[in-house]
Amino acid sequence: MSANIQQQNSSSGTGPLAGFRARFASGDLGLIPVIIALIVIWIVFQSVNGNFLSGRNLSNLILQIAEIGMLGIGETFVLLLGEIDLSIGAVSGVAAAVLVLLSVAGVNPWVCIVASVVSGGLIGLFQGFWVTIIGVPAFIVTLAGSLGYQGILLGMLGNTGTVPISNKTLLNLTSTYVPPWLGWVMVIVVVVLYAGGTFMMQKNRERRQLPAQSTGATLFRSLILVVVSAIVIGVLNTYRGLPVAGFILLVFVVLFAFVTQSTVYGRHIYALGGNKEAARRAGINTRTIKISIFTLAGLMGAIGGIIGASRLGSASPASGGGNLLMDSIAAAVIGGTSLFGGRGSMWNALAGALVIGSVENGMDLLSAPSSTKYIVEGGILLLAVTIDTFTRRRRTQAGR
């Protein structure tokens, strides 16, 4: 049995490079394009401004992408179904208003956070019901929701305009940092969990006589993770360490990456996004899955709104507006999540948010006008979608 499995794993060569060539030939590029883009972006901005990769600026970059990353996770869930959510930015604004108004009223800060998250979940549940049970396209439901929630936000804040946060617990969500020693502990824990989980998955697939990733490929990826994590934490520790907001974002990425890739629920999400009719005939409760995904998107929108309100120290009629919606969609798509459904991961949202945040941060350091930022971000988004379209054709031709 093991000989057969090894033969399957080495049919196109041995080692991580052979696996990469096989995936590239079939159009399965994964995070490779966005990682290359991120490296190029960082090299360019660092060569122009030597402070770009400093500990202080990387810390600011993480704080900038925390809200976008949270919304990007929610958008990734919806895109995995082949749908889209145009209301997630407005949902974050409503959640921020709930948080701030309850805080001003003297409510316990943790109760404020729970109430804010629940409000986002209820909005997502409502939208999921309307899309799934009523049958109205998600594009229309979430577009109408975006307009309606902006009206709710204005009604909640009334004539008060900007409402500041005075509670230190809420402000500390984005103003505190992980101690340097704890950052190194996190590197060890993340690497051990990744390597251990990957080896367990490999052995499980081998026992079921399924093609599995080679041990060499696992060790190679673990080594890359060690090097990258150590460099990032080392640079951040030259300033004040990893921001707590970044740690929270990383926790959600790891959690939902595990849920989508290692649980039955996650496999049902990909199955539904890949082929709805086939998923239904396989006995998957497609309605429950779809409603739960829109609910999760609402929850992540609310959590992003909480982080955004904490970072700005207030909520205003502009909360959840501006480029936030477009940035969250762009984060998921630029990261590699397919607009056609069934392809992508939570790591795509994190990688895409880093690309968007790096471009905006670098442009700010160069004092570039907003017009230039919009043109560059639009070009990156168009390129990402174009790559997704071509790789989808390659996968179709390869029968994947």
GROMACS .gro file of C-alpha atoms in nm:
model
  400
    1MET     CA    1   0.000   0.000   0.000
    2SER     CA    2   0.269   0.248   0.100
    3ALA     CA    3   0.461   0.168  -0.218
    4ASN     CA    4   0.159   0.257  -0.428
    5ILE     CA    5   0.113   0.585  -0.244
    6GLN     CA    6   0.477   0.674  -0.282
    7GLN     CA    7   0.452   0.598  -0.650
    8GLN     CA    8   0.152   0.833  -0.678
    9ASN     CA    9   0.332   1.107  -0.490
   10SER     CA   10   0.642   1.078  -0.707
   11SER     CA   11   0.474   1.026  -1.042
   12SER     CA   12   0.582   1.371  -1.155
   13GLY     CA   13   0.912   1.377  -0.967
   14THR     CA   14   1.022   1.404  -0.607
   15GLY     CA   15   1.049   1.684  -0.356
   16PRO     CA   16   0.877   2.020  -0.324
   17LEU     CA   17   0.993   2.148  -0.664
   18ALA     CA   18   0.826   1.857  -0.843
   19GLY     CA   19   0.501   1.927  -0.658
   20PHE     CA   20   0.526   2.293  -0.751
   21ARG     CA   21   0.579   2.210  -1.120
   22ALA     CA   22   0.276   1.980  -1.120
   23ARG     CA   23   0.056   2.245  -0.957
   24PHE     CA   24   0.182   2.517  -1.191
   25ALA     CA   25   0.115   2.303  -1.498
   26SER     CA   26  -0.247   2.250  -1.387
   27GLY     CA   27  -0.304   2.618  -1.306
   28ASP     CA   28  -0.309   2.572  -0.927
   29LEU     CA   29  -0.089   2.869  -0.832
   30GLY     CA   30  -0.213   2.915  -0.476
   31LEU     CA   31  -0.044   3.205  -0.294
   32ILE     CA   32   0.259   3.215  -0.525
   33PRO     CA   33   0.153   3.519  -0.738
   34VAL     CA   34   0.054   3.732  -0.440
   35ILE     CA   35   0.371   3.645  -0.247
   36ILE     CA   36   0.582   3.744  -0.547
   37ALA     CA   37   0.382   4.066  -0.579
   38LEU     CA   38   0.428   4.141  -0.209
   39ILE     CA   39   0.805   4.088  -0.230
   40VAL     CA   40   0.829   4.319  -0.532
   41ILE     CA   41   0.616   4.587  -0.362
   42TRP     CA   42   0.829   4.576  -0.047
   43ILE     CA   43   1.157   4.591  -0.240
   44VAL     CA   44   1.038   4.889  -0.446
   45PHE     CA   45   0.913   5.092  -0.150
   46GLN     CA   46   1.214   5.004   0.066
   47SER     CA   47   1.450   5.118  -0.211
   48VAL     CA   48   1.265   5.448  -0.236
   49ASN     CA   49   1.213   5.501   0.138
   50GLY     CA   50   1.446   5.325   0.381
   51ASN     CA   51   1.188   5.344   0.662
   52PHE     CA   52   0.931   5.124   0.486
   53LEU     CA   53   1.049   4.796   0.642
   54SER     CA   54   1.133   4.949   0.980
   55GLY     CA   55   0.974   4.802   1.291
   56ARG     CA   56   0.763   5.112   1.348
   57ASN     CA   57   0.624   5.123   0.993
   58LEU     CA   58   0.552   4.749   0.982
   59SER     CA   59   0.365   4.789   1.309
   60ASN     CA   60   0.158   5.070   1.154
   61LEU     CA   61   0.100   4.853   0.846
   62ILE     CA   62  -0.040   4.571   1.060
   63LEU     CA   63  -0.274   4.812   1.237
   64GLN     CA   64  -0.389   4.948   0.899
   65ILE     CA   65  -0.474   4.605   0.757
   66ALA     CA   66  -0.640   4.461   1.070
   67GLU     CA   67  -0.987   4.592   0.981
   68ILE     CA   68  -0.949   4.517   0.609
   69GLY     CA   69  -0.827   4.167   0.694
   70MET     CA   70  -1.128   4.092   0.912
   71LEU     CA   71  -1.370   4.206   0.643
   72GLY     CA   72  -1.162   4.020   0.386
   73ILE     CA   73  -1.214   3.695   0.580
   74GLY     CA   74  -1.591   3.750   0.575
   75GLU     CA   75  -1.581   3.831   0.203
   76THR     CA   76  -1.371   3.520   0.137
   77PHE     CA   77  -1.638   3.300   0.295
   78VAL     CA   78  -1.902   3.446   0.063
   79LEU     CA   79  -1.679   3.428  -0.246
   80LEU     CA   80  -1.610   3.059  -0.178
   81LEU     CA   81  -1.980   3.005  -0.251
   82GLY     CA   82  -1.953   3.198  -0.576
   83GLU     CA   83  -2.155   3.485  -0.424
   84ILE     CA   84  -2.058   3.839  -0.320
   85ASP     CA   85  -2.138   4.064  -0.023
   86LEU     CA   86  -2.159   4.435  -0.099
   87SER     CA   87  -2.282   4.529   0.249
   88ILE     CA   88  -1.996   4.414   0.469
   89GLY     CA   89  -1.851   4.765   0.496
   90ALA     CA   90  -2.185   4.915   0.602
   91VAL     CA   91  -2.233   4.628   0.850
   92SER     CA   92  -1.901   4.718   1.012
   93GLY     CA   93  -2.020   5.079   1.042
   94VAL     CA   94  -2.344   4.977   1.217
   95ALA     CA   95  -2.150   4.746   1.452
   96ALA     CA   96  -1.909   5.030   1.533
   97ALA     CA   97  -2.203   5.258   1.617
   98VAL     CA   98  -2.356   4.994   1.845
   99LEU     CA   99  -2.023   4.955   2.023
  100VAL     CA  100  -1.965   5.327   2.074
  101LEU     CA  101  -2.320   5.422   2.176
  102LEU     CA  102  -2.336   5.146   2.436
  103SER     CA  103  -1.993   5.248   2.564
  104VAL     CA  104  -2.103   5.610   2.600
  105ALA     CA  105  -2.408   5.487   2.792
  106GLY     CA  106  -2.175   5.329   3.049
  107VAL     CA  107  -2.228   4.964   2.953
  108ASN     CA  108  -1.951   4.717   3.037
  109PRO     CA  109  -1.699   4.717   2.747
  110TRP     CA  110  -1.716   4.340   2.699
  111VAL     CA  111  -2.095   4.358   2.681
  112CYS     CA  112  -2.052   4.634   2.420
  113ILE     CA  113  -1.827   4.405   2.214
  114VAL     CA  114  -2.067   4.112   2.237
  115ALA     CA  115  -2.366   4.329   2.144
  116SER     CA  116  -2.176   4.471   1.847
  117VAL     CA  117  -2.079   4.125   1.720
  118VAL     CA  118  -2.435   3.995   1.767
  119SER     CA  119  -2.573   4.289   1.568
  120GLY     CA  120  -2.347   4.198   1.276
  121GLY     CA  121  -2.444   3.831   1.301
  122LEU     CA  122  -2.816   3.915   1.296
  123ILE     CA  123  -2.771   4.131   0.986
  124GLY     CA  124  -2.582   3.848   0.816
  125LEU     CA  125  -2.850   3.599   0.917
  126PHE     CA  126  -3.120   3.823   0.772
  127GLN     CA  127  -2.934   3.856   0.444
  128GLY     CA  128  -2.860   3.486   0.427
  129PHE     CA  129  -3.229   3.408   0.477
  130TRP     CA  130  -3.331   3.652   0.204
  131VAL     CA  131  -3.078   3.511  -0.042
  132THR     CA  132  -3.138   3.144   0.036
  133ILE     CA  133  -3.505   3.112   0.127
  134ILE     CA  134  -3.659   3.402  -0.066
  135GLY     CA  135  -3.424   3.348  -0.360
  136VAL     CA  136  -3.319   3.708  -0.430
  137PRO     CA  137  -2.962   3.726  -0.575
  138ALA     CA  138  -2.695   3.809  -0.319
  139PHE     CA  139  -2.577   4.101  -0.529
  140ILE     CA  140  -2.917   4.273  -0.495
  141VAL     CA  141  -2.978   4.182  -0.131
  142THR     CA  142  -2.638   4.305  -0.013
  143LEU     CA  143  -2.646   4.615  -0.234
  144ALA     CA  144  -2.986   4.709  -0.089
  145GLY     CA  145  -2.853   4.625   0.255
  146SER     CA  146  -2.552   4.851   0.208
  147LEU     CA  147  -2.781   5.146   0.139
  148GLY     CA  148  -3.019   5.056   0.420
  149TYR     CA  149  -2.748   5.005   0.681
  150GLN     CA  150  -2.595   5.342   0.600
  151GLY     CA  151  -2.936   5.491   0.676
  152ILE     CA  152  -2.951   5.297   1.003
  153LEU     CA  153  -2.604   5.428   1.092
  154LEU     CA  154  -2.712   5.787   1.031
  155GLY     CA  155  -3.029   5.729   1.234
  156MET     CA  156  -2.832   5.582   1.526
  157LEU     CA  157  -2.581   5.866   1.543
  158GLY     CA  158  -2.840   6.136   1.465
  159ASN     CA  159  -2.717   6.490   1.499
  160THR     CA  160  -2.430   6.393   1.727
  161GLY     CA  161  -2.197   6.321   1.435
  162THR     CA  162  -1.871   6.169   1.558
  163VAL     CA  163  -1.901   5.988   1.890
  164PRO     CA  164  -1.565   5.933   2.066
  165ILE     CA  165  -1.469   5.625   2.266
  166SER     CA  166  -1.355   5.701   2.619
  167ASN     CA  167  -1.332   5.345   2.756
  168LYS     CA  168  -0.967   5.236   2.782
  169THR     CA  169  -1.047   4.867   2.734
  170LEU     CA  170  -1.193   4.936   2.392
  171LEU     CA  171  -0.911   5.171   2.295
  172ASN     CA  172  -0.648   4.918   2.405
  173LEU     CA  173  -0.762   4.673   2.137
  174THR     CA  174  -0.543   4.861   1.888
  175SER     CA  175  -0.303   5.050   2.114
  176THR     CA  176  -0.136   4.762   2.297
  177TYR     CA  177   0.136   4.524   2.182
  178VAL     CA  178   0.238   4.165   2.244
  179PRO     CA  179   0.554   4.149   2.463
  180PRO     CA  180   0.869   4.061   2.263
  181TRP     CA  181   0.925   3.729   2.443
  182LEU     CA  182   0.566   3.625   2.375
  183GLY     CA  183   0.620   3.703   2.007
  184TRP     CA  184   0.898   3.443   1.993
  185VAL     CA  185   0.681   3.192   2.176
  186MET     CA  186   0.413   3.252   1.912
  187VAL     CA  187   0.663   3.174   1.635
  188ILE     CA  188   0.745   2.839   1.796
  189VAL     CA  189   0.379   2.752   1.857
  190VAL     CA  190   0.272   2.845   1.503
  191VAL     CA  191   0.551   2.642   1.341
  192VAL     CA  192   0.487   2.339   1.562
  193LEU     CA  193   0.112   2.351   1.497
  194TYR     CA  194   0.162   2.392   1.123
  195ALA     CA  195   0.421   2.115   1.090
  196GLY     CA  196   0.232   1.879   1.321
  197GLY     CA  197  -0.102   1.940   1.151
  198THR     CA  198   0.048   1.898   0.804
  199PHE     CA  199   0.221   1.572   0.897
  200MET     CA  200  -0.100   1.437   1.050
  201MET     CA  201  -0.294   1.528   0.735
  202GLN     CA  202  -0.024   1.363   0.522
  203LYS     CA  203  -0.038   1.037   0.720
  204ASN     CA  204  -0.418   1.040   0.718
  205ARG     CA  205  -0.424   1.070   0.339
  206GLU     CA  206  -0.168   0.794   0.305
  207ARG     CA  207  -0.377   0.561   0.520
  208ARG     CA  208  -0.673   0.626   0.289
  209GLN     CA  209  -0.453   0.561  -0.017
  210LEU     CA  210  -0.495   0.919  -0.139
  211PRO     CA  211  -0.220   1.131  -0.300
  212ALA     CA  212  -0.039   1.312  -0.021
  213GLN     CA  213   0.218   1.587   0.004
  214SER     CA  214   0.572   1.454   0.037
  215THR     CA  215   0.763   1.481   0.365
  216GLY     CA  216   1.025   1.691   0.189
  217ALA     CA  217   0.763   1.943   0.078
  218THR     CA  218   0.627   1.968   0.433
  219LEU     CA  219   0.974   2.025   0.578
  220PHE     CA  220   1.050   2.283   0.308
  221ARG     CA  221   0.732   2.482   0.382
  222SER     CA  222   0.791   2.459   0.757
  223LEU     CA  223   1.144   2.595   0.710
  224ILE     CA  224   1.012   2.889   0.507
  225LEU     CA  225   0.754   2.957   0.779
  226VAL     CA  226   1.025   2.956   1.047
  227VAL     CA  227   1.246   3.200   0.856
  228VAL     CA  228   0.966   3.442   0.760
  229SER     CA  229   0.806   3.440   1.108
  230ALA     CA  230   1.140   3.494   1.281
  231ILE     CA  231   1.228   3.788   1.054
  232VAL     CA  232   0.888   3.954   1.100
  233ILE     CA  233   0.885   3.919   1.479
  234GLY     CA  234   1.250   4.026   1.502
  235VAL     CA  235   1.182   4.346   1.306
  236LEU     CA  236   0.861   4.422   1.500
  237ASN     CA  237   1.044   4.373   1.829
  238THR     CA  238   1.283   4.654   1.735
  239TYR     CA  239   0.984   4.885   1.790
  240ARG     CA  240   0.719   4.769   2.039
  241GLY     CA  241   0.638   4.418   1.924
  242LEU     CA  242   0.340   4.267   1.744
  243PRO     CA  243   0.022   4.479   1.778
  244VAL     CA  244  -0.260   4.298   1.960
  245ALA     CA  245  -0.491   4.380   1.667
  246GLY     CA  246  -0.256   4.190   1.437
  247PHE     CA  247  -0.251   3.898   1.677
  248ILE     CA  248  -0.633   3.891   1.682
  249LEU     CA  249  -0.639   3.893   1.301
  250LEU     CA  250  -0.389   3.607   1.285
  251VAL     CA  251  -0.595   3.402   1.532
  252PHE     CA  252  -0.907   3.436   1.316
  253VAL     CA  253  -0.713   3.350   1.000
  254VAL     CA  254  -0.568   3.033   1.156
  255LEU     CA  255  -0.902   2.937   1.312
  256PHE     CA  256  -1.104   2.970   0.993
  257ALA     CA  257  -0.827   2.820   0.780
  258PHE     CA  258  -0.858   2.510   0.997
  259VAL     CA  259  -1.237   2.515   0.979
  260THR     CA  260  -1.248   2.545   0.599
  261GLN     CA  261  -0.968   2.302   0.520
  262SER     CA  262  -0.989   2.037   0.792
  263THR     CA  263  -1.357   1.995   0.883
  264VAL     CA  264  -1.665   1.848   0.718
  265TYR     CA  265  -1.829   2.189   0.727
  266GLY     CA  266  -1.537   2.338   0.536
  267ARG     CA  267  -1.547   2.066   0.272
  268HIS     CA  268  -1.918   2.133   0.227
  269ILE     CA  269  -1.843   2.501   0.164
  270TYR     CA  270  -1.598   2.418  -0.115
  271ALA     CA  271  -1.835   2.157  -0.257
  272LEU     CA  272  -2.123   2.405  -0.267
  273GLY     CA  273  -1.906   2.671  -0.428
  274GLY     CA  274  -1.766   2.428  -0.683
  275ASN     CA  275  -2.095   2.276  -0.798
  276LYS     CA  276  -2.420   2.357  -0.620
  277GLU     CA  277  -2.628   2.084  -0.786
  278ALA     CA  278  -2.366   1.816  -0.721
  279ALA     CA  279  -2.343   1.926  -0.357
  280ARG     CA  280  -2.721   1.904  -0.318
  281ARG     CA  281  -2.733   1.556  -0.471
  282ALA     CA  282  -2.453   1.446  -0.240
  283GLY     CA  283  -2.683   1.516   0.054
  284ILE     CA  284  -2.530   1.846   0.168
  285ASN     CA  285  -2.777   2.084   0.330
  286THR     CA  286  -2.700   2.370   0.094
  287ARG     CA  287  -2.949   2.610   0.251
  288THR     CA  288  -2.800   2.578   0.597
  289ILE     CA  289  -2.447   2.620   0.464
  290LYS     CA  290  -2.535   2.934   0.266
  291ILE     CA  291  -2.725   3.099   0.553
  292SER     CA  292  -2.440   3.022   0.794
  293ILE     CA  293  -2.183   3.172   0.555
  294PHE     CA  294  -2.369   3.503   0.529
  295THR     CA  295  -2.403   3.502   0.908
  296LEU     CA  296  -2.027   3.449   0.944
  297ALA     CA  297  -1.968   3.735   0.700
  298GLY     CA  298  -2.183   3.961   0.917
  299LEU     CA  299  -1.993   3.853   1.229
  300MET     CA  300  -1.656   3.926   1.068
  301GLY     CA  301  -1.785   4.261   0.943
  302ALA     CA  302  -1.882   4.349   1.300
  303ILE     CA  303  -1.544   4.242   1.441
  304GLY     CA  304  -1.373   4.452   1.175
  305GLY     CA  305  -1.595   4.745   1.271
  306ILE     CA  306  -1.492   4.706   1.636
  307ILE     CA  307  -1.123   4.715   1.544
  308GLY     CA  308  -1.179   5.012   1.315
  309ALA     CA  309  -1.365   5.207   1.584
  310SER     CA  310  -1.095   5.125   1.839
  311ARG     CA  311  -0.819   5.239   1.603
  312LEU     CA  312  -0.992   5.568   1.518
  313GLY     CA  313  -1.119   5.613   1.872
  314SER     CA  314  -1.471   5.694   1.756
  315ALA     CA  315  -1.766   5.611   1.532
  316SER     CA  316  -1.908   5.853   1.278
  317PRO     CA  317  -2.146   5.860   0.981
  318ALA     CA  318  -1.840   5.778   0.770
  319SER     CA  319  -1.770   5.453   0.960
  320GLY     CA  320  -1.763   5.157   0.722
  321GLY     CA  321  -1.762   5.386   0.421
  322GLY     CA  322  -1.494   5.515   0.189
  323ASN     CA  323  -1.278   5.246   0.031
  324LEU     CA  324  -1.340   4.987   0.303
  325LEU     CA  325  -1.582   4.771   0.102
  326MET     CA  326  -1.370   4.777  -0.212
  327ASP     CA  327  -1.054   4.707  -0.011
  328SER     CA  328  -1.212   4.405   0.160
  329ILE     CA  329  -1.326   4.257  -0.171
  330ALA     CA  330  -0.990   4.339  -0.329
  331ALA     CA  331  -0.807   4.173  -0.038
  332ALA     CA  332  -0.988   3.844  -0.097
  333VAL     CA  333  -0.957   3.854  -0.478
  334ILE     CA  334  -0.599   3.982  -0.495
  335GLY     CA  335  -0.503   3.717  -0.237
  336GLY     CA  336  -0.617   3.448  -0.481
  337THR     CA  337  -0.976   3.365  -0.386
  338SER     CA  338  -1.168   3.286  -0.704
  339LEU     CA  339  -1.467   3.494  -0.804
  340PHE     CA  340  -1.615   3.177  -0.954
  341GLY     CA  341  -1.642   2.998  -0.617
  342GLY     CA  342  -1.485   2.685  -0.475
  343ARG     CA  343  -1.125   2.815  -0.469
  344GLY     CA  344  -0.943   3.011  -0.201
  345SER     CA  345  -0.853   3.015   0.167
  346MET     CA  346  -0.837   3.249   0.464
  347TRP     CA  347  -0.464   3.292   0.400
  348ASN     CA  348  -0.561   3.452   0.070
  349ALA     CA  349  -0.749   3.724   0.260
  350LEU     CA  350  -0.447   3.793   0.482
  351ALA     CA  351  -0.206   3.801   0.187
  352GLY     CA  352  -0.437   4.027  -0.014
  353ALA     CA  353  -0.482   4.264   0.279
  354LEU     CA  354  -0.102   4.286   0.308
  355VAL     CA  355  -0.076   4.379  -0.060
  356ILE     CA  356  -0.347   4.646  -0.035
  357GLY     CA  357  -0.208   4.779   0.292
  358SER     CA  358   0.150   4.782   0.164
  359VAL     CA  359   0.055   4.983  -0.144
  360GLU     CA  360  -0.143   5.238   0.058
  361ASN     CA  361   0.124   5.260   0.329
  362GLY     CA  362   0.406   5.299   0.078
  363MET     CA  363   0.217   5.563  -0.118
  364ASP     CA  364   0.153   5.754   0.206
  365LEU     CA  365   0.524   5.747   0.290
  366LEU     CA  366   0.594   5.892  -0.055
  367SER     CA  367   0.316   6.151  -0.010
  368ALA     CA  368   0.157   6.027  -0.334
  369PRO     CA  369  -0.183   6.175  -0.427
  370SER     CA  370  -0.499   5.970  -0.382
  371SER     CA  371  -0.542   5.953  -0.759
  372THR     CA  372  -0.219   5.754  -0.790
  373LYS     CA  373  -0.322   5.513  -0.514
  374TYR     CA  374  -0.657   5.445  -0.678
  375ILE     CA  375  -0.495   5.379  -1.016
  376VAL     CA  376  -0.235   5.141  -0.870
  377GLU     CA  377  -0.486   4.948  -0.658
  378GLY     CA  378  -0.728   4.923  -0.950
  379GLY     CA  379  -0.451   4.789  -1.173
  380ILE     CA  380  -0.350   4.528  -0.913
  381LEU     CA  381  -0.712   4.416  -0.875
  382LEU     CA  382  -0.760   4.385  -1.252
  383LEU     CA  383  -0.437   4.185  -1.280
  384ALA     CA  384  -0.545   3.952  -0.997
  385VAL     CA  385  -0.882   3.880  -1.160
  386THR     CA  386  -0.713   3.826  -1.496
  387ILE     CA  387  -0.475   3.572  -1.341
  388ASP     CA  388  -0.772   3.401  -1.175
  389THR     CA  389  -0.951   3.377  -1.510
  390PHE     CA  390  -0.651   3.225  -1.689
  391THR     CA  391  -0.569   2.979  -1.410
  392ARG     CA  392  -0.933   2.868  -1.405
  393ARG     CA  393  -0.903   2.783  -1.773
  394ARG     CA  394  -0.581   2.590  -1.704
  395ARG     CA  395  -0.750   2.395  -1.426
  396THR     CA  396  -1.043   2.315  -1.655
  397GLN     CA  397  -0.811   2.191  -1.927
  398ALA     CA  398  -0.620   1.982  -1.672
  399GLY     CA  399  -0.948   1.834  -1.547
  400ARG     CA  400  -0.920   1.982  -1.197
   0.00000   0.00000   0.00000
